Amino acid sequence: MFIKVYHSFCGEEKLIINGHVFQHEPIHFDVKDSWLGSNIKSLLTLFRVKPLTEVKLKIHFFNQIIDSKSDENGYFMFECKPANLIPHGWHSCQVKAIDNDGNEITHSEGKFFKPYKTSHGIISDIDDTVLKSYSASIFRRLYEMISKNPEERKLFDHTVEWYRKLAETEVPGEESNPFFYVSSSEWNLYDYLNTIFKKHQLPEGIFLLNDLKKLKNFFQTGKTGHQGKYDRIKSLLEAFPNQNYILIGDNTQQDPYIYKKISLDFPGRIIAVFLRNKSKNNAVKTQKLLSEMCVEEQRVLLFDTTLQALKKSKEWGLIDYKIDEYIF
């Protein structure tokens, strides 16, 4: 038995810790091996995980213990109001699996983040926003995944610099503005994505991914309904009612529609929207959707290069750091 605890988050009124219980620990890519056959084998293994249902669990954090259990997909989510004051920043927690007699079977360590009161949050898509994924074509997307190991995957130029400046830090793990990476990718790819993010030293953040997929659904990876992603973003805005957000995505799939609905459903909460123009055929339609969003001072941008977004972030006062003019 193995408990996988994902990076989670905490507000003043709500703590959420989530993860999965598996029969065995998921495999990790051999980042030193870029052979195609090895990549295919490792990737398929990520979708052969065996979740365990109805496992009794206890979470330990800040001298508090909460009971829960895994659901029919092996997923668990602890949600409670903290009994003790939790400082801002990153904190550790422990999740234990117990038997019917209350004895510990196994345990895993996790982390959760409580955003600073004065900060805004950044909600970012991953595929075709940060990571070159070619999501519009399932076959090209799969080719990118199987032809390269995680450390060989490519990001869009200058994305790391932009995200670090938005996070108000040059040191990953010490962000004052929290990052939430909300993606259509499945929880199967959690460690895969973390490897990419750590390799490129992107801001450490919370991943909110799609439901686990089994091997038979492998060719549907990255595909999810409009409502699922909307619900995950909605849960963040509800968890932190006093925090505003920047939304970052692309126009290859549903981000423009989802972000428009979020901006209308939570007026005054979205301070800027950035959409990468990955689909030139959708540019006019995307620009129209941006103009219809309820965003502070209409800070919306459809951008072709990350430098355009970085420069506009500076103009809008979202970045405090000095940006060397030569990069423009």
Tab-separated table of C-alpha atoms in Angstrom:
chain	number	residue	atom	x	y	z
A	1	MET	CA	0.000	0.000	0.000
A	2	PHE	CA	1.213	3.495	-0.837
A	3	ILE	CA	-0.320	6.872	0.068
A	4	LYS	CA	0.353	9.662	-2.408
A	5	VAL	CA	-0.192	13.075	-0.782
A	6	TYR	CA	-0.372	16.004	-3.183
A	7	HIS	CA	0.693	19.556	-2.407
A	8	SER	CA	-2.443	21.073	-0.861
A	9	PHE	CA	-3.698	24.391	0.465
A	10	CYS	CA	-5.171	26.151	3.471
A	11	GLY	CA	-7.253	29.295	3.990
A	12	GLU	CA	-8.408	31.036	7.150
A	13	GLU	CA	-11.563	28.916	7.317
A	14	LYS	CA	-10.670	25.804	5.353
A	15	LEU	CA	-7.835	23.294	5.046
A	16	ILE	CA	-7.825	20.849	2.144
A	17	ILE	CA	-5.414	17.902	1.942
A	18	ASN	CA	-5.824	15.505	-0.980
A	19	GLY	CA	-4.189	12.449	-2.499
A	20	HIS	CA	-4.633	8.848	-3.598
A	21	VAL	CA	-4.134	5.433	-2.020
A	22	PHE	CA	-2.491	2.933	-4.372
A	23	GLN	CA	-1.658	-0.745	-4.124
A	24	HIS	CA	1.959	0.077	-4.997
A	25	GLU	CA	4.062	3.224	-5.290
A	26	PRO	CA	3.790	4.698	-8.827
A	27	ILE	CA	6.928	4.339	-10.919
A	28	HIS	CA	9.211	7.271	-11.682
A	29	PHE	CA	10.655	8.071	-15.080
A	30	ASP	CA	14.360	7.380	-15.517
A	31	VAL	CA	15.350	10.905	-16.555
A	32	LYS	CA	18.758	9.631	-17.656
A	33	ASP	CA	17.162	7.320	-20.210
A	34	SER	CA	15.731	9.026	-23.289
A	35	TRP	CA	15.213	5.842	-25.303
A	36	LEU	CA	11.782	5.826	-26.943
A	37	GLY	CA	10.916	2.331	-25.744
A	38	SER	CA	11.756	3.215	-22.159
A	39	ASN	CA	9.620	6.367	-22.320
A	40	ILE	CA	6.638	4.460	-23.700
A	41	LYS	CA	6.937	1.754	-21.045
A	42	SER	CA	7.229	4.294	-18.209
A	43	LEU	CA	4.326	6.381	-19.491
A	44	LEU	CA	2.006	3.393	-19.868
A	45	THR	CA	2.920	2.251	-16.358
A	46	LEU	CA	1.658	5.579	-14.988
A	47	PHE	CA	-1.785	4.573	-16.249
A	48	ARG	CA	-1.620	1.052	-14.791
A	49	VAL	CA	-1.932	2.242	-11.197
A	50	LYS	CA	-4.271	0.296	-8.917
A	51	PRO	CA	-6.157	2.594	-6.521
A	52	LEU	CA	-7.417	1.160	-3.236
A	53	THR	CA	-10.930	2.006	-2.080
A	54	GLU	CA	-12.436	2.401	1.384
A	55	VAL	CA	-9.045	2.708	3.116
A	56	LYS	CA	-9.359	4.332	6.551
A	57	LEU	CA	-7.099	7.357	6.891
A	58	LYS	CA	-5.968	9.839	9.519
A	59	ILE	CA	-4.307	13.174	8.796
A	60	HIS	CA	-2.016	14.751	11.394
A	61	PHE	CA	-1.263	18.489	11.252
A	62	PHE	CA	-0.660	21.192	13.874
A	63	ASN	CA	-1.668	18.899	16.774
A	64	GLN	CA	-4.952	18.089	15.056
A	65	ILE	CA	-6.152	14.696	13.751
A	66	ILE	CA	-8.909	14.261	11.161
A	67	ASP	CA	-10.443	10.981	9.931
A	68	SER	CA	-11.356	10.152	6.350
A	69	LYS	CA	-11.178	7.318	3.819
A	70	SER	CA	-10.440	6.800	0.142
A	71	ASP	CA	-13.350	6.776	-2.314
A	72	GLU	CA	-14.189	4.407	-5.175
A	73	ASN	CA	-11.261	5.816	-7.195
A	74	GLY	CA	-8.779	5.622	-4.332
A	75	TYR	CA	-8.957	9.401	-3.988
A	76	PHE	CA	-9.213	11.184	-0.653
A	77	MET	CA	-9.753	14.789	0.323
A	78	PHE	CA	-9.631	16.024	3.897
A	79	GLU	CA	-11.569	19.240	4.300
A	80	CYS	CA	-11.926	20.960	7.667
A	81	LYS	CA	-11.629	24.226	9.561
A	82	PRO	CA	-8.269	24.314	11.385
A	83	ALA	CA	-8.684	24.342	15.162
A	84	ASN	CA	-5.343	26.116	15.623
A	85	LEU	CA	-3.912	29.217	13.995
A	86	ILE	CA	-1.787	28.208	11.022
A	87	PRO	CA	0.927	30.665	9.910
A	88	HIS	CA	1.331	31.679	6.291
A	89	GLY	CA	3.689	29.672	4.101
A	90	TRP	CA	4.431	25.987	3.506
A	91	HIS	CA	3.777	23.409	6.238
A	92	SER	CA	4.075	19.635	6.602
A	93	CYS	CA	1.379	17.076	7.345
A	94	GLN	CA	1.206	13.306	7.662
A	95	VAL	CA	-1.433	10.917	6.343
A	96	LYS	CA	-1.722	7.446	7.901
A	97	ALA	CA	-3.604	4.377	6.697
A	98	ILE	CA	-5.042	2.329	9.564
A	99	ASP	CA	-6.667	-1.081	9.877
A	100	ASN	CA	-9.987	-1.879	11.569
A	101	ASP	CA	-8.243	-2.101	14.950
A	102	GLY	CA	-6.740	1.362	14.600
A	103	ASN	CA	-3.210	0.130	13.910
A	104	GLU	CA	-1.055	1.970	11.397
A	105	ILE	CA	-0.469	0.183	8.090
A	106	THR	CA	1.650	2.840	6.419
A	107	HIS	CA	2.027	6.610	6.261
A	108	SER	CA	3.260	9.366	3.944
A	109	GLU	CA	4.350	12.956	4.396
A	110	GLY	CA	2.739	15.874	2.579
A	111	LYS	CA	2.864	19.649	2.312
A	112	PHE	CA	0.233	22.369	2.236
A	113	PHE	CA	0.442	26.101	1.598
A	114	LYS	CA	-1.342	28.971	3.300
A	115	PRO	CA	-1.124	32.105	1.115
A	116	TYR	CA	-0.029	35.414	2.568
A	117	LYS	CA	-2.844	37.871	3.230
A	118	THR	CA	-1.424	40.672	1.097
A	119	SER	CA	-0.831	38.541	-1.988
A	120	HIS	CA	-2.888	37.712	-5.036
A	121	GLY	CA	-2.909	34.241	-6.505
A	122	ILE	CA	-2.050	33.012	-9.973
A	123	ILE	CA	-4.130	30.281	-11.614
A	124	SER	CA	-2.338	28.831	-14.619
A	125	ASP	CA	-3.066	26.165	-17.172
A	126	ILE	CA	-0.113	23.904	-18.066
A	127	ASP	CA	-0.398	22.356	-21.537
A	128	ASP	CA	0.266	24.898	-24.317
A	129	THR	CA	0.423	27.642	-21.695
A	130	VAL	CA	3.641	26.704	-19.892
A	131	LEU	CA	4.578	23.426	-21.558
A	132	LYS	CA	4.752	22.856	-25.314
A	133	SER	CA	2.149	20.098	-25.627
A	134	TYR	CA	0.195	20.462	-28.895
A	135	SER	CA	-3.027	19.577	-27.098
A	136	ALA	CA	-5.230	20.287	-30.106
A	137	SER	CA	-3.955	17.037	-31.641
A	138	ILE	CA	-4.092	13.955	-29.415
A	139	PHE	CA	-1.493	12.175	-31.555
A	140	ARG	CA	0.963	15.075	-31.493
A	141	ARG	CA	0.423	15.422	-27.745
A	142	LEU	CA	1.155	11.721	-27.216
A	143	TYR	CA	4.219	11.954	-29.453
A	144	GLU	CA	5.615	14.742	-27.253
A	145	MET	CA	5.055	12.604	-24.172
A	146	ILE	CA	6.586	9.389	-25.502
A	147	SER	CA	9.475	10.863	-27.494
A	148	LYS	CA	10.953	12.761	-24.535
A	149	ASN	CA	11.391	11.996	-20.855
A	150	PRO	CA	10.122	14.707	-18.445
A	151	GLU	CA	13.444	16.532	-18.218
A	152	GLU	CA	13.602	16.800	-22.011
A	153	ARG	CA	10.208	18.500	-22.363
A	154	LYS	CA	10.327	22.107	-23.563
A	155	LEU	CA	8.705	25.194	-22.056
A	156	PHE	CA	7.828	28.365	-23.919
A	157	ASP	CA	10.712	30.842	-23.888
A	158	HIS	CA	10.867	33.250	-20.902
A	159	THR	CA	7.977	31.551	-19.086
A	160	VAL	CA	10.160	30.762	-16.063
A	161	GLU	CA	11.283	34.401	-15.725
A	162	TRP	CA	7.706	35.648	-16.031
A	163	TYR	CA	6.289	33.212	-13.494
A	164	ARG	CA	9.031	33.882	-10.958
A	165	LYS	CA	8.387	37.596	-11.196
A	166	LEU	CA	4.648	37.063	-10.765
A	167	ALA	CA	5.447	34.974	-7.689
A	168	GLU	CA	7.634	37.817	-6.348
A	169	THR	CA	10.645	35.610	-5.812
A	170	GLU	CA	13.825	34.408	-7.452
A	171	VAL	CA	13.935	31.295	-5.249
A	172	PRO	CA	11.453	28.451	-5.959
A	173	GLY	CA	9.695	27.375	-2.776
A	174	GLU	CA	9.704	30.840	-1.195
A	175	GLU	CA	6.833	32.387	-3.140
A	176	SER	CA	4.649	35.040	-1.553
A	177	ASN	CA	2.057	34.928	-4.356
A	178	PRO	CA	0.728	31.359	-4.604
A	179	PHE	CA	0.577	29.482	-7.893
A	180	PHE	CA	-2.222	27.035	-8.650
A	181	TYR	CA	-1.680	24.887	-11.734
A	182	VAL	CA	-5.123	23.794	-12.929
A	183	SER	CA	-4.851	21.369	-15.823
A	184	SER	CA	-6.800	18.818	-17.832
A	185	SER	CA	-3.907	16.397	-17.314
A	186	GLU	CA	-4.707	13.508	-14.984
A	187	TRP	CA	-3.396	12.773	-11.494
A	188	ASN	CA	-1.482	9.927	-13.164
A	189	LEU	CA	0.932	12.608	-14.414
A	190	TYR	CA	1.460	14.397	-11.079
A	191	ASP	CA	5.072	13.257	-10.559
A	192	TYR	CA	5.773	13.584	-14.285
A	193	LEU	CA	4.716	17.246	-14.209
A	194	ASN	CA	6.542	17.900	-10.943
A	195	THR	CA	9.744	16.614	-12.520
A	196	ILE	CA	9.340	19.083	-15.388
A	197	PHE	CA	8.598	21.991	-13.066
A	198	LYS	CA	11.527	21.239	-10.758
A	199	LYS	CA	13.893	20.825	-13.705
A	200	HIS	CA	13.034	24.305	-14.977
A	201	GLN	CA	12.684	25.826	-11.474
A	202	LEU	CA	9.163	27.113	-11.971
A	203	PRO	CA	7.433	28.492	-8.851
A	204	GLU	CA	6.411	25.730	-6.482
A	205	GLY	CA	2.639	25.500	-6.418
A	206	ILE	CA	-0.515	23.442	-6.031
A	207	PHE	CA	-1.561	21.100	-8.846
A	208	LEU	CA	-5.282	20.594	-9.393
A	209	LEU	CA	-5.531	17.856	-11.999
A	210	ASN	CA	-8.167	15.690	-13.615
A	211	ASP	CA	-9.433	12.297	-12.378
A	212	LEU	CA	-7.190	9.246	-12.688
A	213	LYS	CA	-7.423	7.412	-15.985
A	214	LYS	CA	-6.892	3.707	-16.514
A	215	LEU	CA	-4.746	2.204	-19.244
A	216	LYS	CA	-7.744	1.605	-21.516
A	217	ASN	CA	-8.342	5.378	-21.531
A	218	PHE	CA	-4.708	6.272	-22.209
A	219	PHE	CA	-5.456	7.742	-25.649
A	220	GLN	CA	-7.907	10.159	-24.044
A	221	THR	CA	-5.287	11.703	-21.770
A	222	GLY	CA	-5.614	15.453	-21.354
A	223	LYS	CA	-9.252	15.483	-22.434
A	224	THR	CA	-11.874	16.578	-19.922
A	225	GLY	CA	-15.157	18.435	-19.932
A	226	HIS	CA	-15.593	22.176	-19.627
A	227	GLN	CA	-17.254	21.841	-16.226
A	228	GLY	CA	-14.472	19.903	-14.472
A	229	LYS	CA	-11.840	22.591	-14.870
A	230	TYR	CA	-14.334	25.332	-14.059
A	231	ASP	CA	-15.270	23.561	-10.813
A	232	ARG	CA	-11.640	23.301	-9.700
A	233	ILE	CA	-11.029	27.010	-10.278
A	234	LYS	CA	-14.329	27.854	-8.594
A	235	SER	CA	-13.263	25.867	-5.511
A	236	LEU	CA	-10.128	28.008	-5.197
A	237	LEU	CA	-12.020	31.284	-5.332
A	238	GLU	CA	-14.453	29.977	-2.736
A	239	ALA	CA	-11.651	28.710	-0.477
A	240	PHE	CA	-9.969	32.143	-0.463
A	241	PRO	CA	-12.840	34.658	-0.613
A	242	ASN	CA	-10.604	37.649	0.133
A	243	GLN	CA	-7.990	36.894	-2.501
A	244	ASN	CA	-7.937	38.082	-6.104
A	245	TYR	CA	-6.439	36.154	-8.987
A	246	ILE	CA	-4.560	36.362	-12.270
A	247	LEU	CA	-5.687	33.771	-14.842
A	248	ILE	CA	-3.216	32.425	-17.423
A	249	GLY	CA	-4.112	29.995	-20.198
A	250	ASP	CA	-4.225	29.506	-23.967
A	251	ASN	CA	-6.790	29.471	-26.747
A	252	THR	CA	-6.377	25.917	-28.070
A	253	GLN	CA	-9.265	24.458	-26.075
A	254	GLN	CA	-11.684	25.756	-23.416
A	255	ASP	CA	-9.682	28.262	-21.357
A	256	PRO	CA	-11.263	31.407	-22.917
A	257	TYR	CA	-14.785	30.168	-22.161
A	258	ILE	CA	-13.924	28.943	-18.665
A	259	TYR	CA	-12.134	32.166	-17.738
A	260	LYS	CA	-14.990	34.278	-19.072
A	261	LYS	CA	-17.491	32.373	-16.925
A	262	ILE	CA	-15.241	32.643	-13.852
A	263	SER	CA	-14.848	36.397	-14.337
A	264	LEU	CA	-18.620	36.873	-14.618
A	265	ASP	CA	-19.461	34.564	-11.707
A	266	PHE	CA	-16.873	36.223	-9.435
A	267	PRO	CA	-16.954	39.928	-10.380
A	268	GLY	CA	-14.089	41.959	-8.973
A	269	ARG	CA	-11.987	38.883	-8.171
A	270	ILE	CA	-10.005	38.602	-11.424
A	271	ILE	CA	-7.348	41.300	-11.815
A	272	ALA	CA	-5.873	40.127	-15.140
A	273	VAL	CA	-6.272	37.451	-17.809
A	274	PHE	CA	-3.477	36.311	-20.130
A	275	LEU	CA	-4.141	33.877	-22.995
A	276	ARG	CA	-1.378	32.467	-25.181
A	277	ASN	CA	-2.368	32.646	-28.857
A	278	LYS	CA	-1.542	29.061	-29.816
A	279	SER	CA	-4.437	28.726	-32.250
A	280	LYS	CA	-4.306	31.506	-34.840
A	281	ASN	CA	-7.662	30.354	-36.214
A	282	ASN	CA	-9.237	31.125	-32.834
A	283	ALA	CA	-7.600	34.552	-32.411
A	284	VAL	CA	-10.589	36.703	-33.396
A	285	LYS	CA	-13.020	34.623	-31.347
A	286	THR	CA	-10.648	34.685	-28.369
A	287	GLN	CA	-10.253	38.455	-28.557
A	288	LYS	CA	-14.043	38.827	-28.481
A	289	LEU	CA	-14.315	36.593	-25.410
A	290	LEU	CA	-11.593	38.608	-23.663
A	291	SER	CA	-13.506	41.832	-24.310
A	292	GLU	CA	-16.585	40.310	-22.648
A	293	MET	CA	-14.805	39.333	-19.440
A	294	CYS	CA	-15.365	41.100	-16.131
A	295	VAL	CA	-11.740	41.956	-15.340
A	296	GLU	CA	-10.319	44.875	-13.343
A	297	GLU	CA	-9.563	47.810	-15.690
A	298	GLN	CA	-10.001	45.349	-18.577
A	299	ARG	CA	-6.510	43.911	-18.065
A	300	VAL	CA	-6.782	41.203	-20.701
A	301	LEU	CA	-4.162	40.129	-23.214
A	302	LEU	CA	-3.955	37.659	-26.083
A	303	PHE	CA	-0.206	37.221	-26.572
A	304	ASP	CA	2.011	35.493	-29.125
A	305	THR	CA	5.240	35.512	-27.100
A	306	THR	CA	5.862	35.363	-23.370
A	307	LEU	CA	7.883	38.588	-23.605
A	308	GLN	CA	4.691	40.412	-24.606
A	309	ALA	CA	2.952	39.087	-21.497
A	310	LEU	CA	5.953	39.899	-19.313
A	311	LYS	CA	6.084	43.473	-20.595
A	312	LYS	CA	2.334	43.980	-20.131
A	313	SER	CA	2.592	42.579	-16.583
A	314	LYS	CA	5.104	45.303	-15.819
A	315	GLU	CA	2.893	48.009	-17.361
A	316	TRP	CA	-0.064	46.839	-15.262
A	317	GLY	CA	1.961	46.886	-12.057
A	318	LEU	CA	1.788	43.125	-11.545
A	319	ILE	CA	5.575	42.856	-11.459
A	320	ASP	CA	7.690	44.845	-9.017
A	321	TYR	CA	11.094	43.629	-10.111
A	322	LYS	CA	13.233	45.602	-12.515
A	323	ILE	CA	13.147	43.984	-15.928
A	324	ASP	CA	16.193	44.471	-18.132
A	325	GLU	CA	15.079	46.415	-21.186
A	326	TYR	CA	17.236	44.379	-23.554
A	327	ILE	CA	14.909	41.391	-23.344
A	328	PHE	CA	12.200	43.415	-25.079
